[in-house]
């Protein structure tokens, strides 16, 4: 069953045979014939060399690939399948760049079927992300209420007496919570109605349940176009890399804000030193004494200042801003940190924009305005005017 | 849907599915009415049958004609547009 609530990508990946197809194709630079895919998978399945695969083994794979798995992968947009030549290749679908999905496709010997089968339904992903936000058990009704609140355009059945929360509560009890419990993602006491989050050892990142994971692209509005102005970076390593690139990009001025000491990596300080050496004016703002001390000691050429408001920590329960970089007032990166997961790890993501006409750049330039020019004066009057 | 006969010994109760209502929802709705309790207080349907597999059976060109199973003291018969519930005591005589 694949209604609106079903994610095509997860549906395609929930079957180990389809994950095997993707794994095979990802390692190829050229399209290969569907027959060749069948030979490889039949051999891997029977743990044989390619030449030793029997005609029976091959026939079974040939049929299931052509009838089921390749069409499903194609429909999800994960592969390109040329109907005339029967050549198959991985597509450029953004989901294939998602680190969690990559790990799922590349990790052999883990049974993802049940987990992905549980995550396939949007309501279950929303329920999980709600539960992951709580340390304690939630009642079924409280969960239903929170799920309905987060569901975009809640689906209710068109019957006279349908109340969305009651309806969701019933569906959770009869369908969704048993599925999540079977996959080991939640524990559910059907009698008391208490639900709590268990998590999965291989899915560290609970934000994943909110599915930043791209759906198969389709326009939300016919007039809407995907933005080329704002880019999204996922994962600490990518954020640091971009951070470094921005530091190198700056010719005149580099403005940075940090909230978390852990974010000032040694490599970062070296980049700042390089910028100072090139003659760039570098400003580092932070409320954390430890960061100021460290920067003052290791990169003495930097102008330090202390933001007046702890605006970056407004909501410790949710994502918070981790760092902001503004280079030459025309390129920007805003990094956010998720809350700590069970392993004490925070995931970092960032949005970036570049160019004087970029909306994000313009916003921050307007907010900071000419006040940026007076940071080094450390005048109380000026600092009070800084919105950060 | 007509007025509900609350008597558990009613021979059979038929529930017409709304156009976009899933068969599984029909099952817990009709039994909840017969048992006079909110749907979440019934045993979870998932313990008896995979609700999504049940719904999938009635979708598409190869849709099933009907599915029967026992749930919460009733024999349930699902077709593409209705759910029929018959109390098990009646079958036993």
JSON list of N, CA and C in Angstrom, two decimals, chain A residues 138-146 165 169 193:
[
{"chain": "A", "resi": 138, "resn": "UNK", "atom": "N", "xyz": [5.29, 8.57, 27.07]},
{"chain": "A", "resi": 138, "resn": "UNK", "atom": "CA", "xyz": [4.15, 9.45, 26.78]},
{"chain": "A", "resi": 138, "resn": "UNK", "atom": "C", "xyz": [2.90, 8.59, 26.76]},
{"chain": "A", "resi": 139, "resn": "UNK", "atom": "N", "xyz": [1.77, 9.18, 27.08]},
{"chain": "A", "resi": 139, "resn": "UNK", "atom": "CA", "xyz": [0.53, 8.44, 26.91]},
{"chain": "A", "resi": 139, "resn": "UNK", "atom": "C", "xyz": [0.16, 8.46, 25.43]},
{"chain": "A", "resi": 140, "resn": "UNK", "atom": "N", "xyz": [-0.58, 7.45, 25.03]},
{"chain": "A", "resi": 140, "resn": "UNK", "atom": "CA", "xyz": [-1.02, 7.32, 23.64]},
{"chain": "A", "resi": 140, "resn": "UNK", "atom": "C", "xyz": [-1.74, 8.59, 23.17]},
{"chain": "A", "resi": 141, "resn": "UNK", "atom": "N", "xyz": [-2.62, 9.12, 24.03]},
{"chain": "A", "resi": 141, "resn": "UNK", "atom": "CA", "xyz": [-3.41, 10.29, 23.64]},
{"chain": "A", "resi": 141, "resn": "UNK", "atom": "C", "xyz": [-2.50, 11.51, 23.48]},
{"chain": "A", "resi": 142, "resn": "UNK", "atom": "N", "xyz": [-1.56, 11.68, 24.42]},
{"chain": "A", "resi": 142, "resn": "UNK", "atom": "CA", "xyz": [-0.64, 12.82, 24.32]},
{"chain": "A", "resi": 142, "resn": "UNK", "atom": "C", "xyz": [0.18, 12.72, 23.04]},
{"chain": "A", "resi": 143, "resn": "UNK", "atom": "N", "xyz": [0.59, 11.51, 22.71]},
{"chain": "A", "resi": 143, "resn": "UNK", "atom": "CA", "xyz": [1.35, 11.30, 21.48]},
{"chain": "A", "resi": 143, "resn": "UNK", "atom": "C", "xyz": [0.49, 11.64, 20.26]},
{"chain": "A", "resi": 144, "resn": "UNK", "atom": "N", "xyz": [-0.76, 11.17, 20.28]},
{"chain": "A", "resi": 144, "resn": "UNK", "atom": "CA", "xyz": [-1.66, 11.44, 19.15]},
{"chain": "A", "resi": 144, "resn": "UNK", "atom": "C", "xyz": [-1.84, 12.94, 18.96]},
{"chain": "A", "resi": 145, "resn": "UNK", "atom": "N", "xyz": [-2.00, 13.65, 20.08]},
{"chain": "A", "resi": 145, "resn": "UNK", "atom": "CA", "xyz": [-2.20, 15.09, 20.00]},
{"chain": "A", "resi": 145, "resn": "UNK", "atom": "C", "xyz": [-0.97, 15.76, 19.37]},
{"chain": "A", "resi": 146, "resn": "UNK", "atom": "N", "xyz": [0.22, 15.35, 19.82]},
{"chain": "A", "resi": 146, "resn": "UNK", "atom": "CA", "xyz": [1.45, 15.94, 19.30]},
{"chain": "A", "resi": 146, "resn": "UNK", "atom": "C", "xyz": [1.65, 15.60, 17.82]},
{"chain": "A", "resi": 165, "resn": "UNK", "atom": "N", "xyz": [-7.65, 13.83, 16.51]},
{"chain": "A", "resi": 165, "resn": "UNK", "atom": "CA", "xyz": [-6.81, 13.25, 17.57]},
{"chain": "A", "resi": 165, "resn": "UNK", "atom": "C", "xyz": [-7.27, 11.83, 17.91]},
{"chain": "A", "resi": 169, "resn": "UNK", "atom": "N", "xyz": [-5.18, 8.51, 17.39]},
{"chain": "A", "resi": 169, "resn": "UNK", "atom": "CA", "xyz": [-4.94, 7.67, 18.56]},
{"chain": "A", "resi": 169, "resn": "UNK", "atom": "C", "xyz": [-5.30, 6.21, 18.23]},
{"chain": "A", "resi": 193, "resn": "UNK", "atom": "N", "xyz": [-1.28, 2.09, 27.57]},
{"chain": "A", "resi": 193, "resn": "UNK", "atom": "CA", "xyz": [-1.17, 3.13, 26.56]},
{"chain": "A", "resi": 193, "resn": "UNK", "atom": "C", "xyz": [0.13, 3.91, 26.65]}
]
